[in-house]
mmCIF file of C-alpha atoms and ligand atoms in Angstrom:
data_model
loop_
_atom_site.group_PDB
_atom_site.id
_atom_site.type_symbol
_atom_site.label_atom_id
_atom_site.label_comp_id
_atom_site.label_asym_id
_atom_site.label_seq_id
_atom_site.Cartn_x
_atom_site.Cartn_y
_atom_site.Cartn_z
ATOM 1 C CA MET A 1152 -39.589 -61.479 117.161
ATOM 2 C CA SER A 1153 -36.262 -63.269 116.736
ATOM 3 C CA ILE A 1154 -33.051 -62.102 118.457
ATOM 4 C CA LEU A 1155 -29.498 -62.433 117.140
ATOM 5 C CA SER A 1156 -27.092 -64.233 119.469
ATOM 6 C CA LYS A 1157 -23.509 -65.426 119.476
ATOM 7 C CA ALA A 1158 -23.319 -69.140 120.290
ATOM 8 C CA VAL A 1159 -20.767 -71.946 120.394
ATOM 9 C CA ARG A 1160 -21.374 -74.813 117.994
ATOM 10 C CA ILE A 1161 -19.637 -78.035 116.964
ATOM 11 C CA GLU A 1162 -20.101 -79.731 113.594
ATOM 12 C CA ARG A 1163 -17.868 -82.728 114.409
ATOM 13 C CA HIS A 1164 -16.328 -84.347 117.481
ATOM 14 C CA GLY A 1165 -12.747 -83.694 118.521
ATOM 15 C CA GLY A 1166 -10.424 -81.441 120.492
ATOM 16 C CA PRO A 1167 -10.936 -77.729 121.212
ATOM 17 C CA GLU A 1168 -10.333 -76.973 117.508
ATOM 18 C CA VAL A 1169 -13.906 -78.119 116.728
ATOM 19 C CA LEU A 1170 -15.405 -75.299 118.842
ATOM 20 C CA GLN A 1171 -16.832 -72.604 116.576
ATOM 21 C CA MET A 1172 -18.393 -69.268 117.417
ATOM 22 C CA VAL A 1173 -21.419 -68.628 115.222
ATOM 23 C CA GLU A 1174 -24.236 -66.127 115.038
ATOM 24 C CA VAL A 1175 -27.713 -67.620 115.363
ATOM 25 C CA GLU A 1176 -31.223 -66.274 115.169
ATOM 26 C CA VAL A 1177 -33.148 -67.176 118.325
ATOM 27 C CA PRO A 1178 -36.835 -67.446 117.356
ATOM 28 C CA ALA A 1179 -39.671 -66.119 119.510
ATOM 29 C CA PRO A 1180 -40.377 -68.605 122.340
ATOM 30 C CA SER A 1181 -42.947 -71.316 121.647
ATOM 31 C CA ASP A 1182 -45.939 -71.741 124.002
ATOM 32 C CA ASN A 1183 -44.065 -73.313 126.922
ATOM 33 C CA GLU A 1184 -40.717 -71.623 126.473
ATOM 34 C CA ILE A 1185 -39.064 -68.507 127.806
ATOM 35 C CA THR A 1186 -36.266 -66.524 126.171
ATOM 36 C CA ILE A 1187 -33.303 -65.787 128.438
ATOM 37 C CA ARG A 1188 -30.647 -63.138 127.909
ATOM 38 C CA GLN A 1189 -27.843 -64.931 129.677
ATOM 39 C CA ARG A 1190 -25.499 -63.209 132.081
ATOM 40 C CA ALA A 1191 -23.331 -66.156 133.153
ATOM 41 C CA LEU A 1192 -22.866 -69.775 132.017
ATOM 42 C CA GLY A 1193 -21.388 -72.803 133.734
ATOM 43 C CA LEU A 1194 -18.495 -74.950 132.474
ATOM 44 C CA ASN A 1195 -18.863 -78.670 133.196
ATOM 45 C CA PHE A 1196 -17.030 -81.849 132.392
ATOM 46 C CA ILE A 1197 -20.072 -83.103 130.497
ATOM 47 C CA ASP A 1198 -19.437 -80.318 127.932
ATOM 48 C CA ILE A 1199 -16.131 -82.019 127.137
ATOM 49 C CA TYR A 1200 -17.790 -85.458 126.791
ATOM 50 C CA PHE A 1201 -20.158 -84.007 124.171
ATOM 51 C CA ARG A 1202 -17.310 -82.264 122.362
ATOM 52 C CA THR A 1203 -15.169 -85.409 122.173
ATOM 53 C CA GLY A 1204 -18.089 -87.694 121.300
ATOM 54 C CA LEU A 1205 -18.069 -89.837 124.481
ATOM 55 C CA TYR A 1206 -21.676 -88.636 124.821
ATOM 56 C CA GLN A 1207 -23.540 -87.912 121.611
ATOM 57 C CA ALA A 1208 -26.316 -85.695 120.252
ATOM 58 C CA PRO A 1209 -27.188 -85.199 116.578
ATOM 59 C CA LEU A 1210 -24.601 -82.883 114.939
ATOM 60 C CA PRO A 1211 -24.280 -79.977 114.528
ATOM 61 C CA HIS A 1212 -25.168 -78.839 118.017
ATOM 62 C CA GLY A 1213 -24.334 -76.312 120.711
ATOM 63 C CA LEU A 1214 -22.758 -77.115 124.083
ATOM 64 C CA GLY A 1215 -23.523 -76.468 127.731
ATOM 65 C CA PHE A 1216 -26.313 -77.167 130.225
ATOM 66 C CA GLU A 1217 -26.051 -74.501 132.932
ATOM 67 C CA GLY A 1218 -26.780 -70.783 132.965
ATOM 68 C CA ALA A 1219 -28.426 -67.747 134.526
ATOM 69 C CA GLY A 1220 -29.863 -64.517 133.198
ATOM 70 C CA ASP A 1221 -32.953 -62.381 132.626
ATOM 71 C CA VAL A 1222 -36.224 -63.354 130.991
ATOM 72 C CA VAL A 1223 -36.746 -61.205 127.885
ATOM 73 C CA ALA A 1224 -39.790 -62.944 126.351
ATOM 74 C CA VAL A 1225 -42.316 -65.605 127.392
ATOM 75 C CA GLY A 1226 -44.463 -68.023 125.387
ATOM 76 C CA ARG A 1227 -48.258 -67.869 125.445
ATOM 77 C CA GLY A 1228 -48.639 -70.776 127.893
ATOM 78 C CA VAL A 1229 -46.113 -69.476 130.422
ATOM 79 C CA LYS A 1230 -47.552 -68.497 133.805
ATOM 80 C CA ARG A 1231 -44.611 -68.980 136.145
ATOM 81 C CA PHE A 1232 -42.335 -66.329 134.634
ATOM 82 C CA LYS A 1233 -42.580 -62.776 133.330
ATOM 83 C CA VAL A 1234 -40.241 -60.496 131.427
ATOM 84 C CA GLY A 1235 -37.587 -59.148 133.802
ATOM 85 C CA ASP A 1236 -37.412 -62.187 136.109
ATOM 86 C CA ARG A 1237 -33.950 -63.362 137.142
ATOM 87 C CA VAL A 1238 -33.736 -67.083 136.385
ATOM 88 C CA ALA A 1239 -31.319 -70.016 136.352
ATOM 89 C CA TYR A 1240 -31.104 -73.616 135.168
ATOM 90 C CA GLY A 1241 -28.769 -76.600 135.435
ATOM 91 C CA GLN A 1242 -30.329 -79.235 133.242
ATOM 92 C CA SER A 1243 -31.269 -77.921 129.837
ATOM 93 C CA PRO A 1244 -31.466 -79.037 126.247
ATOM 94 C CA ILE A 1245 -27.862 -78.938 125.021
ATOM 95 C CA GLY A 1246 -26.780 -75.400 124.013
ATOM 96 C CA ALA A 1247 -26.220 -73.142 127.029
ATOM 97 C CA TYR A 1248 -23.080 -71.575 125.532
ATOM 98 C CA ALA A 1249 -24.901 -68.627 123.963
ATOM 99 C CA GLN A 1250 -25.801 -65.021 124.695
ATOM 100 C CA VAL A 1251 -29.529 -65.618 124.261
ATOM 101 C CA ARG A 1252 -31.508 -68.866 124.207
ATOM 102 C CA ASN A 1253 -34.959 -70.334 124.568
ATOM 103 C CA MET A 1254 -35.627 -72.764 127.425
ATOM 104 C CA PRO A 1255 -38.605 -74.997 128.315
ATOM 105 C CA GLN A 1256 -40.150 -73.303 131.374
ATOM 106 C CA ALA A 1257 -40.280 -76.575 133.350
ATOM 107 C CA GLN A 1258 -36.480 -76.685 133.512
ATOM 108 C CA VAL A 1259 -36.007 -73.144 134.801
ATOM 109 C CA VAL A 1260 -36.320 -71.700 138.308
ATOM 110 C CA LYS A 1261 -36.443 -68.144 139.639
ATOM 111 C CA LEU A 1262 -33.192 -66.999 141.165
ATOM 112 C CA PRO A 1263 -33.427 -65.757 144.778
ATOM 113 C CA LYS A 1264 -32.177 -62.209 145.416
ATOM 114 C CA GLY A 1265 -29.179 -63.272 147.487
ATOM 115 C CA ILE A 1266 -27.620 -65.358 144.706
ATOM 116 C CA SER A 1267 -25.729 -63.710 141.824
ATOM 117 C CA TYR A 1268 -25.870 -64.795 138.182
ATOM 118 C CA GLU A 1269 -22.275 -66.001 138.409
ATOM 119 C CA GLU A 1270 -22.931 -68.052 141.525
ATOM 120 C CA ALA A 1271 -26.017 -69.548 139.902
ATOM 121 C CA ALA A 1272 -24.110 -70.457 136.753
ATOM 122 C CA ALA A 1273 -21.464 -72.092 138.912
ATOM 123 C CA MET A 1274 -23.817 -74.110 141.076
ATOM 124 C CA MET A 1275 -27.033 -75.146 139.342
ATOM 125 C CA LEU A 1276 -25.785 -78.276 137.584
ATOM 126 C CA LYS A 1277 -23.101 -79.065 140.160
ATOM 127 C CA GLY A 1278 -25.171 -78.262 143.252
ATOM 128 C CA LEU A 1279 -28.267 -80.074 142.032
ATOM 129 C CA THR A 1280 -25.981 -83.046 141.438
ATOM 130 C CA VAL A 1281 -24.785 -82.985 145.038
ATOM 131 C CA GLN A 1282 -28.410 -82.598 146.159
ATOM 132 C CA TYR A 1283 -29.492 -85.813 144.451
ATOM 133 C CA LEU A 1284 -26.294 -87.738 145.263
ATOM 134 C CA PHE A 1285 -26.526 -86.959 148.994
ATOM 135 C CA ARG A 1286 -30.309 -86.686 149.461
ATOM 136 C CA GLN A 1287 -31.710 -89.124 146.910
ATOM 137 C CA THR A 1288 -29.223 -91.686 145.542
ATOM 138 C CA TYR A 1289 -27.890 -92.562 148.999
ATOM 139 C CA ARG A 1290 -29.729 -90.508 151.567
ATOM 140 C CA LEU A 1291 -27.098 -89.465 154.069
ATOM 141 C CA GLN A 1292 -28.423 -89.180 157.616
ATOM 142 C CA GLY A 1293 -25.411 -87.683 159.378
ATOM 143 C CA GLY A 1294 -22.732 -89.640 161.174
ATOM 144 C CA GLU A 1295 -21.588 -91.620 158.101
ATOM 145 C CA THR A 1296 -18.064 -91.638 156.731
ATOM 146 C CA ILE A 1297 -18.010 -91.517 152.921
ATOM 147 C CA LEU A 1298 -15.449 -91.442 150.103
ATOM 148 C CA PHE A 1299 -15.765 -88.748 147.409
ATOM 149 C CA HIS A 1300 -13.302 -88.599 144.512
ATOM 150 C CA ALA A 1301 -12.003 -85.376 142.918
ATOM 151 C CA ALA A 1302 -13.081 -83.480 146.024
ATOM 152 C CA ALA A 1303 -11.467 -80.190 144.945
ATOM 153 C CA GLY A 1304 -13.422 -80.009 141.662
ATOM 154 C CA GLY A 1305 -16.631 -78.172 140.806
ATOM 155 C CA VAL A 1306 -18.987 -80.814 142.164
ATOM 156 C CA GLY A 1307 -16.399 -81.803 144.786
ATOM 157 C CA LEU A 1308 -16.087 -78.515 146.701
ATOM 158 C CA ILE A 1309 -19.872 -78.270 147.003
ATOM 159 C CA ALA A 1310 -19.951 -81.885 148.221
ATOM 160 C CA CYS A 1311 -17.302 -81.210 150.894
ATOM 161 C CA GLN A 1312 -19.373 -78.382 152.389
ATOM 162 C CA TRP A 1313 -22.721 -80.144 152.095
ATOM 163 C CA ALA A 1314 -21.329 -83.260 153.793
ATOM 164 C CA LYS A 1315 -19.975 -81.191 156.670
ATOM 165 C CA ALA A 1316 -23.334 -79.438 157.072
ATOM 166 C CA LEU A 1317 -25.026 -82.855 157.299
ATOM 167 C CA GLY A 1318 -22.577 -84.068 159.934
ATOM 168 C CA VAL A 1319 -20.957 -86.515 157.510
ATOM 169 C CA LYS A 1320 -17.217 -87.215 157.484
ATOM 170 C CA LEU A 1321 -16.099 -86.879 153.873
ATOM 171 C CA ILE A 1322 -12.842 -88.537 152.895
ATOM 172 C CA GLY A 1323 -11.804 -86.843 149.655
ATOM 173 C CA THR A 1324 -9.251 -87.605 146.985
ATOM 174 C CA ALA A 1325 -7.282 -85.145 144.838
ATOM 175 C CA SER A 1326 -4.066 -85.010 142.844
ATOM 176 C CA THR A 1327 -2.020 -82.185 144.416
ATOM 177 C CA PRO A 1328 -1.258 -80.811 147.902
ATOM 178 C CA GLU A 1329 -2.918 -77.508 146.938
ATOM 179 C CA LYS A 1330 -6.125 -79.262 145.921
ATOM 180 C CA MET A 1331 -6.093 -81.313 149.121
ATOM 181 C CA ALA A 1332 -5.701 -78.188 151.253
ATOM 182 C CA LEU A 1333 -8.546 -76.440 149.403
ATOM 183 C CA ALA A 1334 -10.937 -79.372 149.875
ATOM 184 C CA LYS A 1335 -10.084 -79.499 153.581
ATOM 185 C CA LYS A 1336 -10.766 -75.774 153.852
ATOM 186 C CA HIS A 1337 -14.186 -76.491 152.353
ATOM 187 C CA GLY A 1338 -15.022 -79.130 154.954
ATOM 188 C CA ALA A 1339 -13.476 -82.435 153.855
ATOM 189 C CA TRP A 1340 -12.674 -84.472 156.969
ATOM 190 C CA GLN A 1341 -9.564 -86.146 155.504
ATOM 191 C CA MET A 1342 -7.863 -86.016 152.105
ATOM 192 C CA ILE A 1343 -5.894 -88.657 150.197
ATOM 193 C CA ASP A 1344 -3.575 -87.979 147.239
ATOM 194 C CA TYR A 1345 -4.737 -90.795 144.958
ATOM 195 C CA THR A 1346 -1.784 -90.261 142.622
ATOM 196 C CA LYS A 1347 0.667 -91.206 145.389
ATOM 197 C CA GLU A 1348 -1.045 -92.927 148.310
ATOM 198 C CA ASP A 1349 -2.740 -96.316 148.679
ATOM 199 C CA VAL A 1350 -6.355 -95.177 148.897
ATOM 200 C CA VAL A 1351 -7.779 -98.513 150.065
ATOM 201 C CA GLU A 1352 -5.298 -98.785 152.932
ATOM 202 C CA ARG A 1353 -5.879 -95.164 154.003
ATOM 203 C CA VAL A 1354 -9.649 -95.639 153.956
ATOM 204 C CA LYS A 1355 -9.320 -98.811 156.040
ATOM 205 C CA THR A 1356 -7.123 -97.013 158.568
ATOM 206 C CA LEU A 1357 -9.392 -93.975 158.782
ATOM 207 C CA THR A 1358 -12.481 -96.144 159.298
ATOM 208 C CA LYS A 1359 -10.785 -98.568 161.720
ATOM 209 C CA GLY A 1360 -11.130 -101.396 159.205
ATOM 210 C CA LYS A 1361 -14.836 -100.899 158.516
ATOM 211 C CA LYS A 1362 -14.549 -99.172 155.122
ATOM 212 C CA VAL A 1363 -17.363 -96.869 153.893
ATOM 213 C CA PRO A 1364 -21.050 -97.466 153.119
ATOM 214 C CA VAL A 1365 -20.940 -95.387 149.929
ATOM 215 C CA VAL A 1366 -18.382 -94.140 147.415
ATOM 216 C CA TYR A 1367 -19.213 -91.247 145.092
ATOM 217 C CA ASP A 1368 -17.014 -91.608 142.025
ATOM 218 C CA GLY A 1369 -16.961 -89.076 139.179
ATOM 219 C CA VAL A 1370 -13.483 -90.095 138.024
ATOM 220 C CA GLY A 1371 -14.562 -93.388 136.417
ATOM 221 C CA LYS A 1372 -12.091 -95.693 134.714
ATOM 222 C CA ASP A 1373 -9.012 -95.034 136.882
ATOM 223 C CA THR A 1374 -10.777 -95.393 140.242
ATOM 224 C CA TRP A 1375 -13.458 -98.056 139.590
ATOM 225 C CA GLU A 1376 -11.787 -101.055 141.181
ATOM 226 C CA MET A 1377 -10.127 -99.101 143.979
ATOM 227 C CA SER A 1378 -13.510 -97.604 144.841
ATOM 228 C CA LEU A 1379 -15.139 -101.041 145.135
ATOM 229 C CA ASP A 1380 -12.358 -102.080 147.529
ATOM 230 C CA CYS A 1381 -13.209 -99.161 149.832
ATOM 231 C CA ILE A 1382 -16.884 -100.165 150.275
ATOM 232 C CA GLU A 1383 -18.184 -102.180 153.216
ATOM 233 C CA PRO A 1384 -20.244 -105.349 152.498
ATOM 234 C CA ARG A 1385 -23.629 -104.560 150.893
ATOM 235 C CA GLY A 1386 -22.562 -100.943 150.384
ATOM 236 C CA LEU A 1387 -23.209 -98.720 147.379
ATOM 237 C CA MET A 1388 -20.933 -97.624 144.542
ATOM 238 C CA VAL A 1389 -22.245 -94.430 142.951
ATOM 239 C CA SER A 1390 -20.437 -94.066 139.632
ATOM 240 C CA PHE A 1391 -21.552 -90.675 138.362
ATOM 241 C CA GLY A 1392 -18.894 -89.583 135.882
ATOM 242 C CA ASN A 1393 -15.951 -90.408 133.619
ATOM 243 C CA ALA A 1394 -13.331 -87.666 134.019
ATOM 244 C CA SER A 1395 -10.571 -90.274 133.434
ATOM 245 C CA GLY A 1396 -12.541 -92.224 130.808
ATOM 246 C CA ALA A 1397 -15.584 -94.504 130.747
ATOM 247 C CA ILE A 1398 -15.683 -97.778 132.676
ATOM 248 C CA ASP A 1399 -16.147 -100.662 130.267
ATOM 249 C CA GLY A 1400 -15.901 -104.435 130.158
ATOM 250 C CA VAL A 1401 -17.226 -104.920 133.682
ATOM 251 C CA ASN A 1402 -17.904 -108.472 134.839
ATOM 252 C CA ILE A 1403 -20.875 -108.156 137.175
ATOM 253 C CA GLY A 1404 -19.442 -110.981 139.319
ATOM 254 C CA ILE A 1405 -16.983 -108.464 140.743
ATOM 255 C CA LEU A 1406 -19.831 -107.117 142.899
ATOM 256 C CA SER A 1407 -20.294 -110.466 144.659
ATOM 257 C CA ALA A 1408 -16.558 -111.014 145.027
ATOM 258 C CA LYS A 1409 -16.130 -107.639 146.743
ATOM 259 C CA GLY A 1410 -18.946 -108.104 149.262
ATOM 260 C CA SER A 1411 -22.443 -108.207 147.700
ATOM 261 C CA LEU A 1412 -22.110 -104.603 146.585
ATOM 262 C CA PHE A 1413 -24.698 -102.431 144.865
ATOM 263 C CA VAL A 1414 -23.783 -100.130 142.001
ATOM 264 C CA THR A 1415 -25.679 -97.282 140.365
ATOM 265 C CA ARG A 1416 -24.849 -95.009 137.424
ATOM 266 C CA PRO A 1417 -27.153 -92.011 137.994
ATOM 267 C CA THR A 1418 -27.660 -88.831 136.016
ATOM 268 C CA LEU A 1419 -29.086 -85.466 137.078
ATOM 269 C CA ALA A 1420 -31.665 -85.500 134.261
ATOM 270 C CA THR A 1421 -33.647 -88.354 135.851
ATOM 271 C CA HIS A 1422 -33.829 -86.564 139.186
ATOM 272 C CA VAL A 1423 -35.198 -83.232 137.916
ATOM 273 C CA ASN A 1424 -37.403 -84.408 135.055
ATOM 274 C CA THR A 1425 -40.503 -82.448 136.140
ATOM 275 C CA ALA A 1426 -40.936 -78.806 137.145
ATOM 276 C CA GLU A 1427 -41.887 -79.948 140.669
ATOM 277 C CA LYS A 1428 -38.791 -82.109 141.149
ATOM 278 C CA MET A 1429 -36.564 -79.387 139.713
ATOM 279 C CA GLN A 1430 -38.046 -76.750 142.018
ATOM 280 C CA ALA A 1431 -37.831 -78.965 145.122
ATOM 281 C CA ALA A 1432 -34.173 -79.817 144.490
ATOM 282 C CA ALA A 1433 -33.337 -76.178 143.657
ATOM 283 C CA ASP A 1434 -35.084 -74.962 146.825
ATOM 284 C CA GLU A 1435 -32.922 -77.263 148.930
ATOM 285 C CA LEU A 1436 -29.780 -76.075 147.137
ATOM 286 C CA PHE A 1437 -30.738 -72.385 147.460
ATOM 287 C CA GLU A 1438 -31.405 -72.882 151.171
ATOM 288 C CA MET A 1439 -27.907 -74.310 151.676
ATOM 289 C CA VAL A 1440 -26.327 -71.389 149.807
ATOM 290 C CA LEU A 1441 -28.444 -68.621 151.353
ATOM 291 C CA ALA A 1442 -27.715 -70.022 154.832
ATOM 292 C CA LYS A 1443 -24.001 -69.909 153.859
ATOM 293 C CA LYS A 1444 -23.596 -73.606 154.602
ATOM 294 C CA VAL A 1445 -22.373 -73.952 151.018
ATOM 295 C CA LYS A 1446 -20.263 -71.163 149.485
ATOM 296 C CA ILE A 1447 -19.760 -71.282 145.746
ATOM 297 C CA PHE A 1448 -16.074 -71.104 144.884
ATOM 298 C CA ILE A 1449 -15.450 -69.686 141.402
ATOM 299 C CA GLU A 1450 -11.796 -69.981 140.488
ATOM 300 C CA ASN A 1451 -11.960 -68.964 136.825
ATOM 301 C CA ARG A 1452 -14.023 -66.419 134.916
ATOM 302 C CA TYR A 1453 -13.890 -66.405 131.124
ATOM 303 C CA SER A 1454 -15.535 -64.631 128.211
ATOM 304 C CA LEU A 1455 -17.366 -66.911 125.788
ATOM 305 C CA ASP A 1456 -14.577 -66.306 123.234
ATOM 306 C CA GLN A 1457 -12.212 -68.133 125.606
ATOM 307 C CA VAL A 1458 -14.183 -71.375 125.429
ATOM 308 C CA ALA A 1459 -11.266 -73.490 124.161
ATOM 309 C CA GLU A 1460 -8.928 -72.206 126.871
ATOM 310 C CA ALA A 1461 -11.572 -72.864 129.533
ATOM 311 C CA GLN A 1462 -12.273 -76.433 128.407
ATOM 312 C CA ASN A 1463 -8.533 -77.182 128.108
ATOM 313 C CA ALA A 1464 -7.920 -76.128 131.697
ATOM 314 C CA LEU A 1465 -10.775 -78.286 133.032
ATOM 315 C CA GLN A 1466 -9.751 -81.307 130.975
ATOM 316 C CA ALA A 1467 -6.090 -80.966 132.011
ATOM 317 C CA ARG A 1468 -6.960 -81.068 135.757
ATOM 318 C CA LYS A 1469 -5.733 -77.487 136.166
ATOM 319 C CA THR A 1470 -8.891 -76.132 137.809
ATOM 320 C CA THR A 1471 -10.444 -76.226 141.255
ATOM 321 C CA GLY A 1472 -14.037 -75.405 142.132
ATOM 322 C CA ALA A 1473 -16.161 -73.917 139.367
ATOM 323 C CA SER A 1474 -15.396 -72.004 136.173
ATOM 324 C CA VAL A 1475 -17.931 -69.692 134.579
ATOM 325 C CA PHE A 1476 -18.345 -67.711 131.386
ATOM 326 C CA VAL A 1477 -19.410 -64.147 132.101
ATOM 327 C CA LEU A 1478 -21.446 -62.351 129.413
ATOM 328 C CA ASP A 1479 -22.045 -58.614 128.950
HETATM 329 P P1 NDP B 419 -14.226 -81.309 138.099
HETATM 330 O O1 NDP B 419 -14.065 -79.873 138.366
HETATM 331 O O2 NDP B 419 -14.387 -82.226 139.252
HETATM 332 O O3 NDP B 419 -13.012 -81.773 137.198
HETATM 333 C C1 NDP B 419 -12.720 -83.132 137.083
HETATM 334 C C2 NDP B 419 -11.661 -83.568 138.105
HETATM 335 O O4 NDP B 419 -11.522 -84.974 138.002
HETATM 336 C C3 NDP B 419 -10.278 -83.006 137.824
HETATM 337 O O5 NDP B 419 -10.072 -81.710 138.321
HETATM 338 C C4 NDP B 419 -9.391 -84.034 138.486
HETATM 339 O O6 NDP B 419 -9.184 -83.731 139.856
HETATM 340 C C5 NDP B 419 -10.235 -85.328 138.415
HETATM 341 N N1 NDP B 419 -9.621 -86.281 137.474
HETATM 342 C C6 NDP B 419 -9.146 -87.502 137.808
HETATM 343 N N2 NDP B 419 -8.613 -88.102 136.750
HETATM 344 C C7 NDP B 419 -8.746 -87.251 135.712
HETATM 345 C C8 NDP B 419 -8.353 -87.313 134.340
HETATM 346 N N3 NDP B 419 -7.714 -88.387 133.830
HETATM 347 N N4 NDP B 419 -8.627 -86.266 133.542
HETATM 348 C C9 NDP B 419 -9.264 -85.191 134.023
HETATM 349 N N5 NDP B 419 -9.655 -85.068 135.324
HETATM 350 C C10 NDP B 419 -9.389 -86.091 136.157
HETATM 351 O O7 NDP B 419 -15.434 -81.530 137.069
HETATM 352 P P2 NDP B 419 -16.998 -81.364 137.340
HETATM 353 O O8 NDP B 419 -17.220 -80.828 138.697
HETATM 354 O O9 NDP B 419 -17.588 -80.671 136.170
HETATM 355 O O10 NDP B 419 -17.524 -82.874 137.278
HETATM 356 C C11 NDP B 419 -17.001 -83.869 138.154
HETATM 357 C C12 NDP B 419 -17.500 -85.228 137.673
HETATM 358 O O11 NDP B 419 -18.879 -85.330 137.947
HETATM 359 C C13 NDP B 419 -17.342 -85.464 136.172
HETATM 360 O O12 NDP B 419 -17.030 -86.808 135.930
HETATM 361 C C14 NDP B 419 -18.721 -85.167 135.653
HETATM 362 O O13 NDP B 419 -18.998 -85.794 134.433
HETATM 363 C C15 NDP B 419 -19.561 -85.733 136.776
HETATM 364 N N6 NDP B 419 -20.923 -85.210 136.835
HETATM 365 C C16 NDP B 419 -21.958 -86.104 136.733
HETATM 366 C C17 NDP B 419 -23.241 -85.705 136.852
HETATM 367 C C18 NDP B 419 -24.330 -86.716 136.842
HETATM 368 O O14 NDP B 419 -25.495 -86.376 137.084
HETATM 369 N N7 NDP B 419 -24.057 -87.969 136.587
HETATM 370 C C19 NDP B 419 -23.590 -84.287 136.987
HETATM 371 C C20 NDP B 419 -22.435 -83.432 137.165
HETATM 372 C C21 NDP B 419 -21.161 -83.884 137.058
HETATM 373 P P3 NDP B 419 -7.772 -84.193 140.523
HETATM 374 O O15 NDP B 419 -6.708 -83.479 139.740
HETATM 375 O O16 NDP B 419 -7.856 -83.797 141.928
HETATM 376 O O17 NDP B 419 -7.702 -85.678 140.305
#
């Protein structure tokens, strides 16, 4: 049986004016799908990339990759879930901004009792990202000093806490004194205002000239070269986002000139592309949250009708931590 649902859709790329609220008919789940009545959804920078056209999917399409809710129907081949289960996901087919949706079961996990729908919607995509950045891309052992840009953001505040729990000194960057104070409160060892200070010099001073073995950079264009200058010889540049715009026109020779550096451009999708990998990464994230080593900071709660307002705030650097859409 199909279910009617409100959903956000775009028919062309552009500013917030292209966001439309439509009513869709969600069909009965196919064999390996479950139908979720969503209770909370996550807002992420990637939603803006798809709206503007920096990242592309065939139009028209929905938006969003992160959500949590209750299972209301299961396909014939589904064994892991039953109607009534509380579930969450952070890496879905595009289209999380909806009241009801179908999801492939392999991309969904059961939500532990101690974690609310809102927390789940605020942490699945962002927390799983920190999991792979810190435990897979460059496996931190404890004792390292690292640089992490936009440390007061959604991914950033989780990273600050996770680094502290691992015994890692996280040097963060942010654009205002308030954001710097918030990141420090969440466990950043030191903060640098990259709109005013010389980041490379500060990193050199803080590391007694050594620089850092790894930089995690979700800002992109504006910080690319500065990030490379903060990395010790043979260290790793993890370029995982483009909040300031995409990096282009790179001459690969820059990596030799700056000290035989490595660079990677990872994405969450590769790291959770089977049910087993998704579950293992989610288990590690849930453990951090249930043990209160990572607390999920939700600054803004919106209704789905406020989607334009919510995306504007994120894009204009007005937010800290996570923003979620709360559904009835
Ligand atoms: P954030 O909450 O971190 O928001 C982005 C932050 O980037 C802003 O708050 C701002 O912080 C900083 N920023 C710097 N320059 C700009 C600019 N010109 N315009 C806008 N923001 C700017 O977002 P998310 O937590 O959702 O995502 C953080 C980054 O991580 C994004 O680039 C995102 O695409 C990436 N990401 C990548 C994933 C992957 O697997 N590759 C998965 C998840 C996220 P400040 O004001 O302090 O500078």
